[in-house]
XYZ file of C-alpha atoms in Angstrom:
636
model
C 125.407 41.629 -77.070
C 127.311 44.577 -75.894
C 127.202 48.177 -76.430
C 129.222 51.558 -75.682
C 127.436 54.378 -73.794
C 129.046 57.696 -73.971
C 131.687 58.420 -71.524
C 132.377 62.700 -71.045
C 135.652 61.982 -69.540
C 136.705 59.838 -71.875
C 137.157 61.254 -75.447
C 137.484 58.595 -77.276
C 134.047 57.501 -76.285
C 131.380 56.215 -78.615
C 128.331 53.832 -79.050
C 128.090 51.019 -81.028
C 124.763 49.414 -82.927
C 124.177 46.255 -82.008
C 124.866 43.171 -83.438
C 122.021 41.869 -84.320
C 120.490 45.156 -85.833
C 120.132 45.260 -89.112
C 120.963 48.676 -91.228
C 117.768 48.871 -92.572
C 116.548 52.336 -90.744
C 116.029 53.098 -87.185
C 112.612 52.180 -86.382
C 113.657 48.791 -85.254
C 116.385 50.145 -83.711
C 114.098 52.422 -81.244
C 112.673 48.706 -80.205
C 115.772 47.796 -79.107
C 116.841 50.362 -77.494
C 113.300 50.967 -75.140
C 115.225 47.587 -73.283
C 118.997 48.890 -72.670
C 119.714 50.760 -69.514
C 118.059 54.267 -68.381
C 121.579 55.462 -68.065
C 122.539 54.251 -71.582
C 119.303 55.725 -72.795
C 119.849 59.188 -72.136
C 123.720 59.025 -73.398
C 122.627 57.514 -76.120
C 119.694 60.311 -76.842
C 121.420 62.120 -79.622
C 121.523 59.107 -81.941
C 117.680 57.630 -80.975
C 115.544 59.636 -79.743
C 114.916 63.054 -77.643
C 115.357 61.835 -73.713
C 112.485 62.670 -71.447
C 112.249 66.387 -69.580
C 113.212 67.121 -66.000
C 112.464 70.974 -65.318
C 114.474 71.747 -62.535
C 112.668 72.751 -59.190
C 112.983 76.387 -59.654
C 112.129 76.364 -63.230
C 108.287 75.250 -63.371
C 106.645 75.877 -65.974
C 104.252 78.948 -65.485
C 100.406 78.370 -66.636
C 99.285 79.804 -70.043
C 99.033 83.644 -70.735
C 96.961 84.869 -73.119
C 98.289 85.121 -76.930
C 100.194 88.224 -78.010
C 98.301 90.673 -80.144
C 99.472 90.620 -84.019
C 102.125 93.448 -84.758
C 102.444 95.424 -87.972
C 99.896 93.240 -89.590
C 97.116 95.866 -89.020
C 99.857 98.799 -90.721
C 100.109 96.522 -93.451
C 103.290 94.476 -92.776
C 104.620 91.537 -91.407
C 103.721 89.941 -88.198
C 106.637 90.713 -85.640
C 105.143 88.562 -82.949
C 106.703 85.152 -83.560
C 103.991 82.578 -83.573
C 105.603 78.847 -82.701
C 105.073 75.964 -85.314
C 103.438 74.029 -82.399
C 101.391 76.899 -81.112
C 102.910 77.262 -77.671
C 103.660 81.166 -77.850
C 101.727 82.178 -75.468
C 103.017 79.499 -72.615
C 105.106 81.855 -70.443
C 108.362 80.216 -68.946
C 110.218 80.584 -65.444
C 113.350 82.000 -67.085
C 116.029 83.261 -64.752
C 118.143 86.178 -64.915
C 121.335 83.830 -65.827
C 119.501 82.489 -68.661
C 118.704 85.233 -70.321
C 121.631 87.663 -70.057
C 123.558 83.977 -71.229
C 121.367 84.494 -74.664
C 123.167 87.924 -75.498
C 125.426 87.538 -78.564
C 129.448 88.549 -77.964
C 130.053 89.255 -81.710
C 127.163 90.057 -83.262
C 125.691 93.081 -83.268
C 122.545 94.060 -81.728
C 121.300 97.639 -79.865
C 122.408 97.912 -76.510
C 118.622 97.613 -75.472
C 115.316 97.040 -76.641
C 113.306 96.170 -80.325
C 115.715 96.532 -83.575
C 114.298 94.265 -87.359
C 115.612 95.418 -90.487
C 118.952 96.295 -91.483
C 118.880 99.702 -93.535
C 120.956 101.848 -96.196
C 124.064 100.165 -95.339
C 127.401 102.241 -97.476
C 130.473 102.902 -97.084
C 131.649 106.710 -96.017
C 135.017 108.290 -95.202
C 136.893 105.377 -93.846
C 133.389 103.802 -92.229
C 130.912 101.565 -92.251
C 126.938 103.161 -91.658
C 124.837 100.473 -90.982
C 120.842 102.188 -90.076
C 118.420 99.648 -88.529
C 114.936 99.385 -88.150
C 114.513 100.342 -84.118
C 111.851 100.560 -81.181
C 113.640 103.279 -78.737
C 110.290 102.452 -76.280
C 110.721 98.652 -75.681
C 111.898 95.139 -76.749
C 108.711 94.657 -79.131
C 107.805 95.867 -82.241
C 106.641 99.456 -82.970
C 107.232 103.598 -83.135
C 109.925 102.461 -85.710
C 113.001 104.852 -85.932
C 116.065 104.218 -87.727
C 118.903 103.322 -85.355
C 122.807 104.016 -86.656
C 125.906 102.915 -85.835
C 129.741 102.981 -87.347
C 132.560 100.593 -87.895
C 136.034 100.262 -89.326
C 135.998 97.096 -89.496
C 132.500 95.963 -90.089
C 132.738 93.580 -86.281
C 133.511 96.396 -84.038
C 131.241 98.840 -83.469
C 129.379 102.201 -81.999
C 126.367 103.483 -81.300
C 125.549 106.564 -83.257
C 122.321 109.095 -82.270
C 119.331 107.589 -84.475
C 119.129 109.263 -88.087
C 115.703 109.354 -88.229
C 112.543 109.387 -86.168
C 108.836 109.321 -86.962
C 107.835 112.827 -86.533
C 106.335 113.883 -89.962
C 102.729 113.092 -91.752
C 104.368 111.169 -94.075
C 106.201 108.871 -91.625
C 104.551 109.501 -88.009
C 103.784 105.612 -88.157
C 107.395 104.186 -88.646
C 110.707 105.636 -90.380
C 110.779 102.124 -92.372
C 113.130 100.345 -94.623
C 114.581 101.713 -97.106
C 118.425 101.913 -99.346
C 121.190 104.413 -99.810
C 122.508 105.250 -103.093
C 125.558 107.216 -103.444
C 125.874 109.398 -106.882
C 128.634 110.224 -108.309
C 129.865 112.973 -106.713
C 129.481 112.168 -103.924
C 125.955 112.672 -102.391
C 124.177 109.910 -100.757
C 120.141 109.622 -101.481
C 118.467 107.639 -98.851
C 115.002 106.997 -100.017
C 113.070 105.171 -97.708
C 109.538 103.671 -96.882
C 106.801 105.814 -94.399
C 103.978 104.689 -93.150
C 101.601 108.077 -92.924
C 99.075 109.388 -90.407
C 96.541 107.743 -92.885
C 98.294 104.018 -92.987
C 99.557 104.603 -96.462
C 102.510 103.365 -97.579
C 104.790 106.482 -99.607
C 108.289 106.679 -100.490
C 110.659 109.597 -99.130
C 113.834 111.337 -99.525
C 116.305 112.139 -96.755
C 120.274 113.193 -97.422
C 122.782 114.037 -95.040
C 123.177 117.526 -93.948
C 126.649 117.270 -93.903
C 128.533 115.176 -96.649
C 132.176 115.738 -94.912
C 131.183 114.393 -91.712
C 132.355 111.311 -92.050
C 129.535 110.329 -89.322
C 126.970 111.307 -91.127
C 125.239 112.217 -87.803
C 122.538 114.768 -89.057
C 120.049 113.836 -91.680
C 117.114 115.689 -93.653
C 114.389 115.110 -94.993
C 113.501 116.455 -98.442
C 110.883 118.789 -97.522
C 109.043 117.995 -100.604
C 108.123 114.312 -99.674
C 106.513 111.799 -100.338
C 107.933 111.687 -103.566
C 106.358 108.459 -104.293
C 103.152 107.239 -103.765
C 101.398 103.889 -104.157
C 100.217 103.783 -108.081
C 96.526 102.911 -109.661
C 96.192 99.528 -108.952
C 98.611 98.822 -106.208
C 97.038 98.712 -102.593
C 98.101 101.360 -100.320
C 100.129 98.815 -97.636
C 101.196 96.741 -100.377
C 104.200 99.675 -101.631
C 107.451 99.139 -100.056
C 111.308 99.309 -99.334
C 112.909 100.571 -102.284
C 116.192 99.116 -103.364
C 119.588 101.308 -103.888
C 119.816 102.618 -107.778
C 121.605 101.971 -110.454
C 122.068 103.754 -113.525
C 119.772 103.646 -116.538
C 120.670 103.193 -120.596
C 120.254 107.195 -120.601
C 122.533 109.925 -119.611
C 122.212 110.688 -115.870
C 119.122 108.237 -115.983
C 118.747 106.227 -112.410
C 116.745 103.094 -111.848
C 115.189 101.211 -108.671
C 112.584 98.531 -108.004
C 109.782 98.322 -105.153
C 108.380 95.691 -103.836
C 104.713 95.199 -104.044
C 101.972 92.573 -105.624
C 98.661 91.979 -107.479
C 96.800 89.341 -106.125
C 98.512 86.802 -105.205
C 101.201 87.691 -107.551
C 104.889 89.140 -106.222
C 105.903 91.561 -108.331
C 108.953 94.812 -108.696
C 107.949 97.340 -110.002
C 110.734 99.763 -111.867
C 110.710 103.413 -111.453
C 112.951 106.135 -113.160
C 114.708 109.085 -111.910
C 117.150 112.062 -112.826
C 116.770 113.797 -109.213
C 115.260 111.653 -106.253
C 112.641 114.272 -106.266
C 110.172 113.214 -109.370
C 109.805 109.835 -110.378
C 108.527 108.209 -113.417
C 106.955 103.951 -113.353
C 108.241 102.315 -115.869
C 105.489 99.982 -117.974
C 105.589 96.505 -116.852
C 107.668 95.086 -114.330
C 111.222 93.810 -113.418
C 109.544 90.560 -112.734
C 106.689 88.808 -111.570
C 105.887 85.532 -109.760
C 102.603 84.120 -109.463
C 101.759 82.521 -105.795
C 104.308 83.873 -103.775
C 102.659 87.187 -102.379
C 103.862 90.438 -101.693
C 107.587 90.926 -102.340
C 109.102 93.352 -99.242
C 112.516 94.347 -98.859
C 113.518 93.488 -102.702
C 117.564 93.437 -103.310
C 118.590 93.346 -107.288
C 122.356 93.019 -107.908
C 124.822 91.940 -110.279
C 127.059 89.236 -109.993
C 130.418 88.455 -111.335
C 130.513 84.782 -113.679
C 134.546 85.205 -114.192
C 135.951 86.955 -110.930
C 135.982 86.960 -107.581
C 134.869 90.301 -106.360
C 131.787 92.173 -105.742
C 130.815 94.401 -108.500
C 128.876 98.332 -108.421
C 125.129 97.963 -108.397
C 125.151 100.149 -111.766
C 127.699 97.289 -113.433
C 126.521 95.540 -116.270
C 127.738 94.002 -119.160
C 129.183 90.015 -120.193
C 130.377 88.128 -117.616
C 127.985 89.718 -115.410
C 124.690 87.529 -113.601
C 122.254 89.490 -111.531
C 120.804 88.250 -108.317
C 116.795 89.384 -107.990
C 115.990 88.705 -104.262
C 112.397 89.255 -101.842
C 111.856 88.835 -98.772
C 108.118 86.953 -98.939
C 105.741 88.618 -96.325
C 103.414 85.042 -96.795
C 106.017 83.031 -95.125
C 108.712 85.534 -93.569
C 111.551 83.897 -95.941
C 114.482 85.254 -97.934
C 114.219 83.778 -101.395
C 116.485 84.497 -104.458
C 117.272 83.689 -107.790
C 120.056 84.499 -110.733
C 119.039 85.638 -114.209
C 120.177 87.914 -117.071
C 118.362 91.172 -116.856
C 117.815 93.373 -120.167
C 118.611 96.845 -118.947
C 117.009 98.583 -122.311
C 113.558 96.199 -121.772
C 113.160 96.625 -118.061
C 112.917 93.103 -117.977
C 114.776 89.953 -115.597
C 114.497 86.748 -116.960
C 115.580 83.303 -114.219
C 118.105 81.312 -115.727
C 115.951 78.045 -114.596
C 112.145 79.056 -113.539
C 111.926 76.220 -111.561
C 114.735 78.108 -109.426
C 112.486 81.217 -109.489
C 112.489 84.002 -107.133
C 110.046 82.789 -103.984
C 109.734 79.389 -105.701
C 113.300 78.502 -105.367
C 116.467 79.165 -103.521
C 116.726 80.963 -100.335
C 119.537 82.902 -99.162
C 119.448 81.303 -95.568
C 117.421 78.365 -94.349
C 116.494 79.343 -90.879
C 115.371 82.480 -88.523
C 116.830 85.121 -91.352
C 114.610 87.766 -92.709
C 114.347 91.256 -94.727
C 117.914 91.234 -95.407
C 120.026 93.671 -97.571
C 123.516 94.215 -99.825
C 125.501 96.760 -100.382
C 128.772 97.120 -102.305
C 131.800 97.846 -100.653
C 134.439 99.713 -102.451
C 137.336 99.855 -100.164
C 137.217 95.932 -100.665
C 135.593 95.933 -103.732
C 132.982 92.883 -102.576
C 129.514 92.682 -101.745
C 128.439 92.585 -97.931
C 125.214 91.031 -97.351
C 123.146 91.882 -93.762
C 119.983 89.593 -92.688
C 117.443 90.503 -89.819
C 118.142 87.612 -87.060
C 114.496 87.399 -85.018
C 113.570 85.949 -81.955
C 111.766 82.738 -81.596
C 110.573 83.257 -78.110
C 108.155 84.299 -75.999
C 107.474 88.308 -76.044
C 107.123 87.630 -72.380
C 110.440 86.584 -72.646
C 112.397 89.215 -74.114
C 110.316 92.102 -72.375
C 112.064 90.197 -69.248
C 115.640 90.475 -71.086
C 115.149 93.824 -72.681
C 116.296 93.440 -75.992
C 114.991 91.522 -79.088
C 116.823 90.303 -82.246
C 120.174 90.885 -83.845
C 121.530 91.381 -87.061
C 123.514 88.659 -89.581
C 127.350 88.242 -89.210
C 128.254 90.251 -92.570
C 128.868 88.205 -95.965
C 130.079 88.134 -98.982
C 128.591 87.434 -101.585
C 129.562 85.745 -104.422
C 128.484 83.701 -107.656
C 129.374 79.899 -107.584
C 130.956 78.974 -110.800
C 131.358 75.385 -110.278
C 127.142 75.305 -109.767
C 125.938 78.082 -111.671
C 123.158 77.736 -109.897
C 123.772 79.025 -106.318
C 125.310 81.751 -105.044
C 128.287 81.952 -101.913
C 127.964 82.982 -98.671
C 130.726 83.544 -96.276
C 131.285 85.533 -93.365
C 133.511 88.745 -93.921
C 136.904 87.975 -93.641
C 137.286 90.652 -90.386
C 135.619 88.235 -88.375
C 138.906 85.869 -88.172
C 140.370 88.905 -85.935
C 138.230 87.787 -83.094
C 140.002 84.365 -83.337
C 142.173 83.556 -79.869
C 145.455 82.274 -80.793
C 145.933 78.699 -82.560
C 143.160 76.847 -83.282
C 142.340 73.188 -82.021
C 143.024 70.781 -84.294
C 141.768 67.417 -84.792
C 140.990 64.121 -87.173
C 138.096 61.585 -85.749
C 137.109 58.347 -86.652
C 133.513 58.251 -85.880
C 132.219 54.628 -86.634
C 128.584 54.025 -87.093
C 126.830 55.279 -83.802
C 129.500 57.045 -82.368
C 129.986 60.718 -80.753
C 133.286 62.469 -79.407
C 133.596 65.323 -77.139
C 135.741 67.982 -78.374
C 137.007 69.934 -75.450
C 137.596 73.524 -76.147
C 137.928 76.293 -73.202
C 134.174 77.852 -73.771
C 131.713 76.533 -76.368
C 129.444 79.043 -76.723
C 131.772 81.692 -78.145
C 133.288 79.719 -81.382
C 134.582 79.721 -85.295
C 134.044 75.991 -85.857
C 135.313 74.668 -89.614
C 134.964 70.625 -90.281
C 135.345 68.127 -93.211
C 133.516 65.083 -93.398
C 134.966 62.199 -95.132
C 132.792 59.398 -96.020
C 133.381 55.618 -96.440
C 134.114 55.634 -99.849
C 133.001 51.845 -100.378
C 129.828 52.214 -98.237
C 128.446 55.430 -100.325
C 129.589 53.915 -103.614
C 127.667 50.298 -102.410
C 124.616 51.774 -100.529
C 120.954 52.002 -101.664
C 118.468 53.176 -99.840
C 114.944 53.508 -101.044
C 113.646 54.596 -98.139
C 115.051 57.591 -97.587
C 114.464 58.787 -101.350
C 112.826 62.069 -100.917
C 114.339 63.293 -97.667
C 113.443 66.818 -96.276
C 115.382 67.908 -93.680
C 112.018 69.725 -91.966
C 109.804 65.853 -92.093
C 112.632 64.066 -90.876
C 112.257 64.014 -87.484
C 116.034 65.395 -86.891
C 119.101 63.793 -86.162
C 117.612 61.132 -83.725
C 116.310 59.715 -87.537
C 118.771 57.494 -88.570
C 119.774 56.626 -92.275
C 122.732 54.205 -93.784
C 124.714 57.170 -94.476
C 123.119 59.833 -92.071
C 123.387 62.010 -90.492
C 126.624 63.149 -89.213
C 128.054 66.652 -87.974
C 128.531 68.642 -85.182
C 126.447 69.262 -81.699
C 126.796 72.942 -80.197
C 125.356 73.968 -77.125
C 124.517 71.365 -75.882
C 125.119 69.543 -71.866
C 127.009 67.472 -70.390
C 124.080 64.530 -70.356
C 123.120 66.025 -74.368
C 119.641 66.480 -72.450
C 119.592 69.975 -74.464
C 121.331 69.770 -77.841
C 121.287 71.550 -81.348
C 122.585 68.666 -84.212
C 124.178 70.369 -87.775
C 124.521 68.119 -90.420
C 124.703 66.165 -93.974
C 122.121 64.040 -94.370
C 122.600 61.183 -97.556
C 120.146 59.239 -99.580
C 120.957 57.080 -102.435
C 118.299 55.950 -104.420
C 117.920 52.688 -106.987
C 119.329 55.400 -109.479
C 122.972 55.503 -108.007
C 122.599 59.187 -107.461
C 123.575 60.646 -104.246
C 121.465 63.769 -102.560
C 123.305 65.720 -99.402
C 121.240 67.170 -97.495
C 122.634 70.169 -94.575
C 120.364 70.328 -91.640
C 119.868 72.186 -88.405
C 118.119 70.147 -85.560
C 116.301 72.675 -82.656
C 113.947 69.687 -81.677
C 115.809 69.627 -78.293
C 118.034 72.348 -78.131
C 115.787 74.090 -75.209
C 113.735 72.476 -72.442
C 111.489 75.387 -72.489
C 108.358 75.882 -73.856
C 107.387 78.565 -76.364
C 110.411 78.656 -78.377
C 111.208 77.748 -81.740
C 112.232 74.346 -82.211
C 111.950 73.209 -85.580
C 114.409 71.152 -88.134
C 115.926 73.739 -90.848
C 117.601 72.890 -93.722
C 117.703 71.725 -97.787
C 119.409 69.851 -99.991
C 123.150 71.155 -100.948
C 125.211 70.268 -103.939
C 128.435 68.625 -103.659
C 130.273 68.225 -106.538
C 132.885 65.099 -107.498
C 135.840 65.373 -105.365
C 134.498 67.882 -102.614
C 134.417 66.536 -99.070
C 131.060 67.272 -96.815
C 132.021 70.836 -95.018
C 130.963 73.402 -93.128
C 131.960 76.398 -91.291
C 129.696 76.879 -87.994
C 129.675 80.765 -85.946
C 128.403 79.600 -82.538
C 127.483 82.902 -80.539
C 125.466 82.530 -77.540
C 122.110 81.934 -78.715
C 122.600 82.124 -83.028
C 125.002 79.743 -84.412
C 125.561 80.513 -88.143
C 125.667 77.231 -90.296
C 127.623 77.874 -93.802
C 127.649 74.202 -95.693
C 130.110 73.318 -98.624
C 131.589 77.381 -99.033
C 128.332 79.071 -98.797
C 126.386 77.464 -101.027
C 123.372 76.874 -98.272
C 123.171 78.568 -95.524
C 121.406 78.159 -91.778
C 120.729 81.060 -88.859
C 119.631 78.957 -85.842
C 118.302 80.840 -82.527
C 118.340 78.248 -79.902
C 117.442 79.106 -76.111
C 118.968 76.304 -73.794
C 118.173 76.091 -70.022
C 121.127 73.646 -69.173
C 123.719 74.450 -71.770
C 124.479 78.032 -70.414
C 127.479 79.740 -68.674
C 130.368 77.394 -68.705
C 127.964 74.346 -69.272
C 127.588 74.293 -72.799
C 129.476 71.342 -74.284
C 130.401 70.857 -78.310
C 130.923 67.608 -80.289
C 130.911 65.694 -83.476
C 128.971 62.647 -83.970
C 128.350 60.021 -86.964
C 124.630 58.853 -86.905
C 124.835 57.178 -89.379
C 123.840 52.778 -89.603
C 126.284 51.770 -92.598
C 128.931 54.248 -93.048
C 132.004 55.620 -90.958
C 133.080 59.193 -91.429
C 136.303 60.753 -90.989
C 135.799 64.743 -89.248
C 138.804 66.727 -89.603
C 138.185 69.672 -87.321
C 139.064 73.547 -86.609
C 138.103 75.107 -83.432
C 138.752 79.205 -82.910
C 137.584 80.591 -79.227
C 136.336 84.155 -80.105
C 136.912 87.030 -78.491
C 133.290 89.752 -77.814
C 133.309 92.468 -80.404
C 133.580 95.646 -79.154
C 130.453 97.509 -79.431
C 129.728 100.815 -77.185
C 128.304 103.967 -77.684
C 130.537 106.536 -79.434
C 132.223 108.616 -77.007
C 130.223 111.612 -76.294
C 132.648 114.134 -76.362
C 133.872 112.894 -79.989
C 130.766 113.911 -81.329
C-alpha cells in the first residue's frame, strides 16, 4: 500500500488514492488518512480536511472585544459592519503591519485611505471616464458619506480628484448617498442622488456640472429647489433611494427613471417621469415587484442585445433587445438580476422565466459583491459594470490598516446567446495592459488526488486562464446519487470529495498549504445521466486569523456540449475575482492570510476527484500595479 506526498521542489509531485479505498466518496478516505504520518497529513490537507492551526508566538489571538455597533441601519440603509457568519467578528487578532500592508490591492481602484462603498454616477465625458463613490473622509468605517471622485483614460489607471459633493445641505446633511448620471442629447449631465435629510428622510436631489466644458467636471452645483422627489404616500421615509440612469419615454421629451423601495416584504421598483429633471410624476403601478425579496437598493435597468456583441445605450429599445433588471437586496446583501421584456407603453417589465425572477434567481456575483451599477461607454460601445467589494474582516483591523473596501475591476456585460438565461461578465480588455511579458503556458495531467505547484515570480498579482478537460469515459459512465443536490455553500469546500470533483486552482496558498483558497469546479451526476457543474470558491482555510469571512461561495454554472470547463481568475492580494465559462458565473472573494503574504504566496492546480482524471491547460500572466494617484495639483 503506497502513496505519494506533495513535494514543493518537484513540479510533477502528486498524491494518489490508496488501492483499497473505494470510489464512493470521502467519508472512508478520512478514516484511512487518520493513520498516515503527520507530514503526509499536512501535505494532503487540500484533499481531505483542514490542518490544525498553529499560531506563531508573536501572532496570538487577543481576548474578545465588544461587537462593533451597527452602521447605517438607524438611518435606513444596510448594515455596513461585516458580521461573520460564525459570530466571531468581534474577536480581535494581532495583525502585523506587514500583513495589513500586503492586503492593499495593486490594480483595483480604492481611495488612498478610509472607507468606501457604492459606485456612483459612472460616465464618460470629453475623453475621461469618471467614477464617483461613497466615501468617508474621516475614518475607515461607514459615516459622513461624501462623494469621492476619480478619473481615468482607460478604467485601470486612476487620478484622485477633489470631492464632488459633500453633505452640507438640510436635504443631504446625513449623507450624499447613491445616485446615477443621465447624459441628455445636448451633452448636459443630470446627476440624481439620494440625500438623507436632517430628519433622516430619504429624498432625491439633482446636481449638475458647473462647467460642462471642463473635462474633469471638478465643480458640481446642487439644484436650489432640492429635493426634487420625496417618498410618495404608502412608502416608508427610509425605503426610498438610489435613482437609476434615466431613459427616454414613449412621448417626445419624456424621461423615465426607477427608484427602489418595498411594500411589506415585497421589493418594488417605482417609475417616475420627467421632462426637466426638476419636477416628476409617479406613474401608476410599478416597473416590477417580487414578493419576499425585501427592500430593493441600487436598482439598475438597462437593455442588452440578443444579436450583437456590443453594449447598448440605456434608452435603446426595439427588436432583438432584452432588458435586465437588477436589484441589491437589503435583507441579504446580494445583487440579483433577471432578463426579461420591457413594455415601454405599459411601464411593465416581465421576466423571461418567473423561476429566475429578480431576487429569487441569478446573482451577478456569488461572493462579496454589492451595490453594483452599470453605464454605457460610448467610446467603445459597451456596457460597463462596477461593484462594491466590501471587507469581511473586523472593524478594528480596518482601522489599524486605515482603509476599507475597494471597487471591482470594471466588467463588460453582454447577453449570453448560448444559454439565453445568463449575462456574460468579463474584465474590461484594458486590464490586459498590465500583463508583464509573455504568459507561462503549461499543460498538466492531474490524476485523481493530485496537486501541482505552478512556479510564478509573484502569486499575489496574477491573471490566470485555465481550461479543464475531464476524462470522457469517466464523465459518461459515472453515476453518483449521493451528490445529487450538491451546493457549494453547504458542501464542506474543496476537501469534500466526489467521483467528478472538485478540480481547479489554488491561489494565495503558503508553502505547507496551511492557508489556501481553492477555486474549483464540482460535477454532480444522478441516475438520469444529467451532469450539473458547480463553480465554487472555498475560503474556509484562506486565513488562520479568526473573525474573518470563511464561507464557501458559488453556484451552478451551465457547461454546454462541446465546452471545456474554463475559468479566469484575477488575483490581487486580498481579492480574487473568478469568472467561469466566459463569465456566466462570477465569484468575488476577500481573503486575509497570515502566512501566504509577501513572497510566501504560492499557486497550484489540483484534482481532488476520486474517479476521474483531468487535463489542465494553463496560461498565467503576472500583472503590474496600476498607477492610481492624486491628480497633479498644478494641473487643477
